[in-house]
mmCIF file of C-alpha atoms and ligand atoms in Angstrom:
data_model
loop_
_atom_site.group_PDB
_atom_site.id
_atom_site.type_symbol
_atom_site.label_atom_id
_atom_site.label_comp_id
_atom_site.label_asym_id
_atom_site.label_seq_id
_atom_site.Cartn_x
_atom_site.Cartn_y
_atom_site.Cartn_z
ATOM 1 C CA MET A 27 2.256 -11.495 14.174
ATOM 2 C CA ASN A 28 -0.891 -9.331 13.877
ATOM 3 C CA LEU A 29 -0.238 -6.376 11.621
ATOM 4 C CA SER A 30 -2.437 -3.597 10.328
ATOM 5 C CA SER A 31 -2.130 -0.197 8.723
ATOM 6 C CA ASN A 32 -4.631 2.559 9.428
ATOM 7 C CA GLY A 33 -6.711 -0.068 11.213
ATOM 8 C CA VAL A 34 -6.909 -2.387 8.178
ATOM 9 C CA PRO A 35 -5.372 -5.817 8.989
ATOM 10 C CA ILE A 36 -2.760 -7.359 6.717
ATOM 11 C CA PRO A 37 -1.694 -10.995 7.226
ATOM 12 C CA PHE A 38 2.008 -11.466 7.873
ATOM 13 C CA SER A 39 2.489 -14.132 5.192
ATOM 14 C CA SER A 40 5.345 -14.893 2.803
ATOM 15 C CA GLU A 41 2.994 -14.009 -0.034
ATOM 16 C CA LEU A 42 2.593 -10.462 1.234
ATOM 17 C CA PHE A 43 5.875 -9.773 3.044
ATOM 18 C CA GLY A 44 9.566 -10.287 2.357
ATOM 19 C CA PRO A 45 12.806 -8.982 3.894
ATOM 20 C CA LEU A 46 14.529 -5.751 2.873
ATOM 21 C CA ARG A 47 17.996 -6.321 1.425
ATOM 22 C CA ALA A 48 20.616 -4.882 3.781
ATOM 23 C CA THR A 49 23.730 -3.044 2.658
ATOM 24 C CA GLY A 50 26.628 -3.597 5.077
ATOM 25 C CA THR A 51 27.870 -0.446 6.755
ATOM 26 C CA ALA A 52 31.069 -1.745 8.418
ATOM 27 C CA ARG A 53 32.718 -1.014 5.073
ATOM 28 C CA LEU A 54 30.299 0.920 2.929
ATOM 29 C CA PRO A 55 30.390 0.080 -0.814
ATOM 30 C CA ASP A 56 31.885 2.802 -3.002
ATOM 31 C CA PRO A 57 29.564 5.600 -4.232
ATOM 32 C CA ALA A 58 29.035 4.054 -7.674
ATOM 33 C CA ALA A 59 28.014 0.718 -6.118
ATOM 34 C CA LEU A 60 25.667 2.512 -3.698
ATOM 35 C CA ARG A 61 24.035 4.395 -6.558
ATOM 36 C CA GLU A 62 23.646 1.189 -8.511
ATOM 37 C CA ARG A 63 21.983 -0.539 -5.572
ATOM 38 C CA LEU A 64 19.640 2.424 -5.011
ATOM 39 C CA ARG A 65 18.758 2.402 -8.688
ATOM 40 C CA ALA A 66 18.157 -1.363 -8.702
ATOM 41 C CA ASP A 67 16.136 -1.682 -5.468
ATOM 42 C CA GLY A 68 14.677 1.822 -5.058
ATOM 43 C CA TYR A 69 16.016 1.882 -1.493
ATOM 44 C CA LEU A 70 19.115 1.345 0.620
ATOM 45 C CA TYR A 71 18.732 -0.327 3.993
ATOM 46 C CA LEU A 72 21.794 0.598 6.025
ATOM 47 C CA PRO A 73 21.740 -1.122 9.431
ATOM 48 C CA GLY A 74 23.901 0.635 12.025
ATOM 49 C CA PHE A 75 24.834 3.563 9.778
ATOM 50 C CA LEU A 76 24.287 6.008 12.662
ATOM 51 C CA ASP A 77 25.527 5.867 16.247
ATOM 52 C CA PRO A 78 22.704 4.164 18.219
ATOM 53 C CA GLU A 79 23.647 6.091 21.341
ATOM 54 C CA GLU A 80 23.148 9.445 19.582
ATOM 55 C CA VAL A 81 19.818 8.239 18.198
ATOM 56 C CA LEU A 82 18.639 7.164 21.651
ATOM 57 C CA ARG A 83 19.775 10.486 23.143
ATOM 58 C CA LEU A 84 17.537 12.214 20.601
ATOM 59 C CA ARG A 85 14.649 9.933 21.539
ATOM 60 C CA SER A 86 15.198 10.793 25.185
ATOM 61 C CA ALA A 87 15.346 14.547 24.478
ATOM 62 C CA TYR A 88 12.024 14.400 22.594
ATOM 63 C CA PHE A 89 10.033 12.296 25.039
ATOM 64 C CA SER A 90 11.351 14.446 27.924
ATOM 65 C CA LEU A 91 9.208 17.276 26.530
ATOM 66 C CA PHE A 92 5.876 15.561 27.289
ATOM 67 C CA PRO A 93 3.620 16.266 30.251
ATOM 68 C CA ARG A 94 3.608 13.843 33.165
ATOM 69 C CA GLY A 95 1.292 10.963 32.645
ATOM 70 C CA TYR A 96 2.013 10.455 28.981
ATOM 71 C CA LEU A 97 4.915 8.062 29.635
ATOM 72 C CA LEU A 98 4.387 4.887 31.632
ATOM 73 C CA PRO A 99 5.405 5.513 35.279
ATOM 74 C CA GLY A 100 8.737 3.881 36.115
ATOM 75 C CA THR A 101 10.012 4.105 32.524
ATOM 76 C CA THR A 102 12.423 6.621 31.010
ATOM 77 C CA PRO A 103 11.979 9.073 28.110
ATOM 78 C CA ARG A 104 14.753 7.155 26.334
ATOM 79 C CA GLN A 105 12.503 4.076 26.343
ATOM 80 C CA GLY A 106 9.520 6.119 25.153
ATOM 81 C CA VAL A 107 6.846 3.809 26.555
ATOM 82 C CA PHE A 108 3.231 4.956 26.252
ATOM 83 C CA SER A 109 1.161 4.988 29.437
ATOM 84 C CA GLY A 110 -2.062 4.499 27.475
ATOM 85 C CA ARG A 111 -3.263 7.972 28.422
ATOM 86 C CA VAL A 112 -2.969 11.139 26.304
ATOM 87 C CA PRO A 113 -3.059 14.230 28.556
ATOM 88 C CA ARG A 114 -6.011 16.422 27.664
ATOM 89 C CA GLU A 115 -3.861 19.549 27.296
ATOM 90 C CA LEU A 116 -1.696 17.993 24.539
ATOM 91 C CA PRO A 117 -2.393 19.577 21.106
ATOM 92 C CA GLU A 118 -2.611 17.435 17.942
ATOM 93 C CA HIS A 119 0.724 15.941 16.945
ATOM 94 C CA GLY A 120 3.091 18.360 15.226
ATOM 95 C CA VAL A 121 1.007 21.542 15.357
ATOM 96 C CA ALA A 122 2.152 24.672 17.225
ATOM 97 C CA GLY A 123 2.135 23.917 20.940
ATOM 98 C CA HIS A 124 2.875 20.208 20.488
ATOM 99 C CA PRO A 125 6.436 19.135 21.495
ATOM 100 C CA ALA A 126 7.177 17.851 17.950
ATOM 101 C CA HIS A 127 6.587 21.333 16.508
ATOM 102 C CA ALA A 128 9.189 22.918 18.805
ATOM 103 C CA PHE A 129 11.527 19.942 18.516
ATOM 104 C CA VAL A 130 12.003 20.162 14.727
ATOM 105 C CA ARG A 131 12.952 23.817 15.260
ATOM 106 C CA SER A 132 15.436 23.091 18.058
ATOM 107 C CA ASP A 133 19.248 23.117 18.112
ATOM 108 C CA THR A 134 19.177 19.528 19.362
ATOM 109 C CA PHE A 135 17.340 18.401 16.224
ATOM 110 C CA ASP A 136 19.571 20.523 13.945
ATOM 111 C CA ARG A 137 22.732 19.160 15.521
ATOM 112 C CA PHE A 138 21.561 15.577 15.102
ATOM 113 C CA LEU A 139 20.742 15.984 11.405
ATOM 114 C CA ASP A 140 23.785 18.115 10.699
ATOM 115 C CA ASP A 141 25.784 14.888 10.521
ATOM 116 C CA PRO A 142 28.494 15.037 7.843
ATOM 117 C CA ARG A 143 27.991 11.323 7.118
ATOM 118 C CA LEU A 144 24.389 11.969 6.048
ATOM 119 C CA ALA A 145 25.456 14.888 3.837
ATOM 120 C CA LYS A 146 28.263 12.830 2.282
ATOM 121 C CA LEU A 147 25.924 9.905 1.586
ATOM 122 C CA ALA A 148 23.394 12.243 -0.040
ATOM 123 C CA ALA A 149 26.130 13.851 -2.168
ATOM 124 C CA ASP A 150 27.411 10.430 -3.234
ATOM 125 C CA LEU A 151 23.916 9.330 -4.235
ATOM 126 C CA LEU A 152 22.996 12.553 -6.029
ATOM 127 C CA GLU A 153 26.446 12.830 -7.641
ATOM 128 C CA GLY A 154 26.974 16.418 -6.574
ATOM 129 C CA ASP A 155 26.757 18.690 -3.533
ATOM 130 C CA ALA A 156 23.537 17.977 -1.703
ATOM 131 C CA ARG A 157 21.231 20.257 0.239
ATOM 132 C CA MET A 158 18.950 19.054 3.028
ATOM 133 C CA LEU A 159 15.477 20.555 2.658
ATOM 134 C CA PRO A 160 14.260 22.474 5.723
ATOM 135 C CA ARG A 161 10.928 20.612 5.943
ATOM 136 C CA ARG A 162 12.015 17.677 8.104
ATOM 137 C CA ILE A 163 9.232 15.584 9.547
ATOM 138 C CA LEU A 164 9.092 14.036 12.994
ATOM 139 C CA ARG A 165 6.544 11.222 13.073
ATOM 140 C CA HIS A 166 5.352 9.762 16.323
ATOM 141 C CA PHE A 167 2.653 7.141 16.805
ATOM 142 C CA HIS A 168 1.468 5.347 19.931
ATOM 143 C CA ARG A 169 -0.505 2.143 20.169
ATOM 144 C CA GLY A 170 -4.222 2.420 19.746
ATOM 145 C CA SER A 171 -4.103 5.394 17.371
ATOM 146 C CA ARG A 172 -4.590 3.143 14.295
ATOM 147 C CA ARG A 173 -2.799 5.778 12.274
ATOM 148 C CA ALA A 174 0.010 5.161 9.841
ATOM 149 C CA SER A 175 1.303 6.405 6.495
ATOM 150 C CA ARG A 176 -0.791 5.245 3.559
ATOM 151 C CA ALA A 177 0.864 3.749 0.474
ATOM 152 C CA HIS A 178 2.350 6.654 -1.467
ATOM 153 C CA VAL A 179 5.314 7.895 -3.463
ATOM 154 C CA ASP A 180 7.183 10.999 -2.313
ATOM 155 C CA LEU A 181 7.034 12.558 -5.785
ATOM 156 C CA ASP A 182 3.280 13.139 -5.373
ATOM 157 C CA TYR A 183 4.048 15.400 -2.401
ATOM 158 C CA MET A 184 6.875 17.334 -4.030
ATOM 159 C CA ASP A 185 5.916 17.694 -7.666
ATOM 160 C CA GLU A 186 6.610 21.430 -7.887
ATOM 161 C CA GLY A 187 10.385 21.163 -7.926
ATOM 162 C CA SER A 188 13.311 19.047 -8.977
ATOM 163 C CA PRO A 189 12.545 15.298 -8.957
ATOM 164 C CA ARG A 190 16.212 14.610 -8.204
ATOM 165 C CA VAL A 191 15.563 13.866 -4.528
ATOM 166 C CA VAL A 192 16.681 11.259 -2.019
ATOM 167 C CA THR A 193 14.740 10.656 1.180
ATOM 168 C CA MET A 194 16.317 9.426 4.384
ATOM 169 C CA TRP A 195 14.137 7.741 7.005
ATOM 170 C CA ILE A 196 15.599 7.408 10.472
ATOM 171 C CA PRO A 197 13.891 5.307 13.139
ATOM 172 C CA VAL A 198 14.534 7.139 16.418
ATOM 173 C CA GLY A 199 14.598 4.011 18.550
ATOM 174 C CA ASP A 200 14.017 0.361 17.719
ATOM 175 C CA CYS A 201 11.160 -0.072 15.273
ATOM 176 C CA PRO A 202 10.110 -3.628 14.393
ATOM 177 C CA PRO A 203 6.995 -4.084 12.222
ATOM 178 C CA ARG A 204 4.648 -4.133 15.229
ATOM 179 C CA SER A 205 5.996 -0.761 16.357
ATOM 180 C CA GLY A 206 4.945 0.805 13.045
ATOM 181 C CA ALA A 207 7.886 0.224 10.716
ATOM 182 C CA LEU A 208 8.098 1.590 7.212
ATOM 183 C CA VAL A 209 7.516 -0.997 4.458
ATOM 184 C CA TYR A 210 8.425 -0.797 0.775
ATOM 185 C CA LEU A 211 6.554 -2.330 -2.127
ATOM 186 C CA GLU A 212 9.118 -4.505 -3.887
ATOM 187 C CA GLY A 213 10.437 -3.019 -7.135
ATOM 188 C CA SER A 214 7.607 -0.475 -7.248
ATOM 189 C CA HIS A 215 9.929 2.333 -8.415
ATOM 190 C CA THR A 216 9.917 0.626 -11.812
ATOM 191 C CA LEU A 217 6.111 0.893 -12.183
ATOM 192 C CA SER A 218 4.638 3.687 -14.234
ATOM 193 C CA PRO A 219 2.179 5.911 -12.304
ATOM 194 C CA GLU A 220 -0.589 4.738 -14.680
ATOM 195 C CA GLU A 221 -0.198 1.226 -13.305
ATOM 196 C CA TYR A 222 -1.155 2.225 -9.772
ATOM 197 C CA GLU A 223 -3.494 5.103 -10.617
ATOM 198 C CA PRO A 224 -6.664 2.926 -10.320
ATOM 199 C CA LEU A 225 -5.771 2.062 -6.719
ATOM 200 C CA ARG A 226 -6.373 5.674 -5.714
ATOM 201 C CA ASP A 227 -10.116 4.993 -5.932
ATOM 202 C CA THR A 228 -9.845 2.581 -2.989
ATOM 203 C CA THR A 229 -9.219 5.038 -0.211
ATOM 204 C CA ASP A 230 -10.306 6.119 3.228
ATOM 205 C CA ARG A 231 -9.477 9.722 2.287
ATOM 206 C CA PRO A 232 -11.306 10.461 -0.973
ATOM 207 C CA GLU A 233 -10.535 14.178 -0.679
ATOM 208 C CA ASP A 234 -6.767 13.582 -1.066
ATOM 209 C CA ARG A 235 -5.653 11.955 -4.345
ATOM 210 C CA ARG A 236 -1.950 12.090 -3.458
ATOM 211 C CA GLN A 237 -1.896 8.885 -1.464
ATOM 212 C CA ILE A 238 -2.304 5.663 -3.411
ATOM 213 C CA CYS A 239 -4.199 3.448 -0.972
ATOM 214 C CA HIS A 240 -4.719 2.869 2.752
ATOM 215 C CA ASP A 241 -5.254 -0.900 2.355
ATOM 216 C CA LEU A 242 -1.834 -2.549 2.147
ATOM 217 C CA GLU A 243 -3.042 -6.089 1.396
ATOM 218 C CA PHE A 244 -5.184 -4.807 -1.462
ATOM 219 C CA THR A 245 -2.212 -2.782 -2.770
ATOM 220 C CA ALA A 246 0.151 -5.784 -2.662
ATOM 221 C CA ARG A 247 -2.341 -8.066 -4.403
ATOM 222 C CA ALA A 248 -3.387 -5.524 -7.026
ATOM 223 C CA LEU A 249 0.219 -4.820 -7.987
ATOM 224 C CA ASP A 250 1.335 -8.415 -7.432
ATOM 225 C CA ARG A 251 4.315 -7.688 -5.242
ATOM 226 C CA ARG A 252 5.357 -8.004 -1.610
ATOM 227 C CA TRP A 253 5.903 -5.454 1.122
ATOM 228 C CA LEU A 254 9.549 -5.480 2.204
ATOM 229 C CA TYR A 255 10.179 -5.001 5.914
ATOM 230 C CA ALA A 256 12.914 -5.088 8.557
ATOM 231 C CA ASP A 257 13.253 -5.166 12.331
ATOM 232 C CA PHE A 258 14.702 -1.671 12.475
ATOM 233 C CA ALA A 259 17.008 -0.840 15.379
ATOM 234 C CA ALA A 260 18.259 2.497 16.682
ATOM 235 C CA GLY A 261 21.152 3.503 14.396
ATOM 236 C CA ASP A 262 19.617 2.102 11.200
ATOM 237 C CA LEU A 263 19.057 4.326 8.185
ATOM 238 C CA MET A 264 16.791 3.891 5.167
ATOM 239 C CA VAL A 265 17.300 5.829 1.956
ATOM 240 C CA HIS A 266 14.790 5.759 -0.892
ATOM 241 C CA VAL A 267 14.056 7.229 -4.279
ATOM 242 C CA PRO A 268 10.979 9.451 -4.652
ATOM 243 C CA SER A 269 9.203 7.003 -6.966
ATOM 244 C CA VAL A 270 9.128 3.930 -4.709
ATOM 245 C CA ILE A 271 5.785 3.023 -3.084
ATOM 246 C CA HIS A 272 6.045 2.845 0.692
ATOM 247 C CA ALA A 273 3.740 2.962 3.691
ATOM 248 C CA SER A 274 3.860 2.246 7.392
ATOM 249 C CA LEU A 275 2.261 -0.214 9.771
ATOM 250 C CA ASP A 276 0.212 0.573 12.862
ATOM 251 C CA THR A 277 1.973 0.825 16.178
ATOM 252 C CA THR A 278 0.726 -1.882 18.519
ATOM 253 C CA THR A 279 3.622 -2.042 21.018
ATOM 254 C CA ASP A 280 3.869 -0.069 24.244
ATOM 255 C CA ALA A 281 7.154 1.365 22.944
ATOM 256 C CA MET A 282 6.219 4.310 20.740
ATOM 257 C CA ARG A 283 7.216 4.758 17.140
ATOM 258 C CA LEU A 284 9.363 7.830 16.542
ATOM 259 C CA SER A 285 11.083 8.615 13.240
ATOM 260 C CA ILE A 286 12.473 11.415 11.136
ATOM 261 C CA ASP A 287 12.163 11.774 7.419
ATOM 262 C CA THR A 288 14.406 14.244 5.675
ATOM 263 C CA ARG A 289 15.104 14.905 2.029
ATOM 264 C CA PHE A 290 18.069 16.073 -0.012
ATOM 265 C CA VAL A 291 18.252 17.644 -3.466
ATOM 266 C CA ARG A 292 21.257 18.538 -5.611
ATOM 267 C CA ALA A 293 22.620 21.897 -4.412
ATOM 268 C CA GLY A 294 21.966 23.677 -7.742
ATOM 269 C CA ASP A 295 18.439 22.312 -8.248
ATOM 270 C CA THR A 296 15.224 24.201 -7.503
ATOM 271 C CA PRO A 297 13.310 22.316 -4.816
ATOM 272 C CA ASP A 298 9.548 22.256 -4.317
ATOM 273 C CA PRO A 299 8.868 25.533 -2.426
ATOM 274 C CA ARG A 300 6.612 23.762 0.087
ATOM 275 C CA TRP A 301 9.700 21.981 1.431
ATOM 276 C CA LEU A 302 11.615 25.167 2.180
ATOM 277 C CA ARG A 303 9.894 25.900 5.504
ATOM 278 C CA PRO A 304 10.179 23.926 8.743
ATOM 279 C CA TRP A 305 7.528 21.248 9.036
ATOM 280 C CA SER A 306 4.274 21.743 10.867
ATOM 281 C CA ALA A 307 1.696 18.940 10.820
ATOM 282 C CA ASP A 308 -0.964 21.362 9.574
ATOM 283 C CA ASP A 309 1.106 22.967 6.784
ATOM 284 C CA GLY A 310 -0.849 21.045 4.130
ATOM 285 C CA ALA A 311 2.291 20.059 2.179
HETATM 286 O O1 LIG B 420 7.419 7.418 8.611
HETATM 287 C C1 LIG B 420 6.435 7.228 7.917
HETATM 288 O O2 LIG B 420 5.424 6.646 8.338
HETATM 289 C C2 LIG B 420 6.404 7.713 6.512
HETATM 290 C C3 LIG B 420 7.720 8.237 6.071
HETATM 291 C C4 LIG B 420 7.762 8.515 4.632
HETATM 292 O O3 LIG B 420 6.799 8.401 3.926
HETATM 293 C C5 LIG B 420 9.028 8.893 4.034
HETATM 294 O O4 LIG B 420 10.054 8.874 4.737
HETATM 295 O O5 LIG B 420 9.039 9.207 2.844
#
């Protein structure tokens, strides 16, 4: 399997990659056991937590918003297959005028995320009523863009509010590694920020110190730990703590990568004010 992130190759070897540990969702462990697992691993991988049909309906609703020619002829928006051609009139992803910008402000998107099971899970993990922050991100990558999320921790993007946060990452469609899956650096939530600070000097974006590194092989070797991955399917849910290092891989499949990330804080806590407005890709947060 040929993998890369932001155009930098990373060998798919057992030295650099290992499997995420799944938590069964047919009978979810009790809240205390879930909290313990989140504390121990820094993440919860919950295959089939959501209804795959609802997830695929959302995928279909989003890709239906694109101009003709963007999707491969003969395929459906639900499949979300890239034609290889980006229509000239399409603005940059997620800015005003792009379908993702309108979509995160739509009733369809609200209804999908207004799922009581997500709110209950967040409340169980935060041990109190939970509030979903309004800045909910829709990420969408197609093959050839060589763009992905650099290694980072969420805390570096939300350090002006309560650190008591849980993030939920929802693949909107199947998302194996080659489609641009999220990967987690094993046990990295137990590292102190000083331990990975030097990595920030190895970067393709020197103007932004928030990300840790764009080179995932270098990151794994420098911190002597593996990237944990899964063959995500529609319906799966990831939850993580804001101190775990994660990143994503480049999309190299015709099927496009679509995902949502959304965050919860305890209802009484003061969140980072940058997360109180709906997301726009150019909001700088
Ligand atoms: O989807 C991605 O590529 C990044 C998502 C992320 O960083 C997050 O959910 O915290």
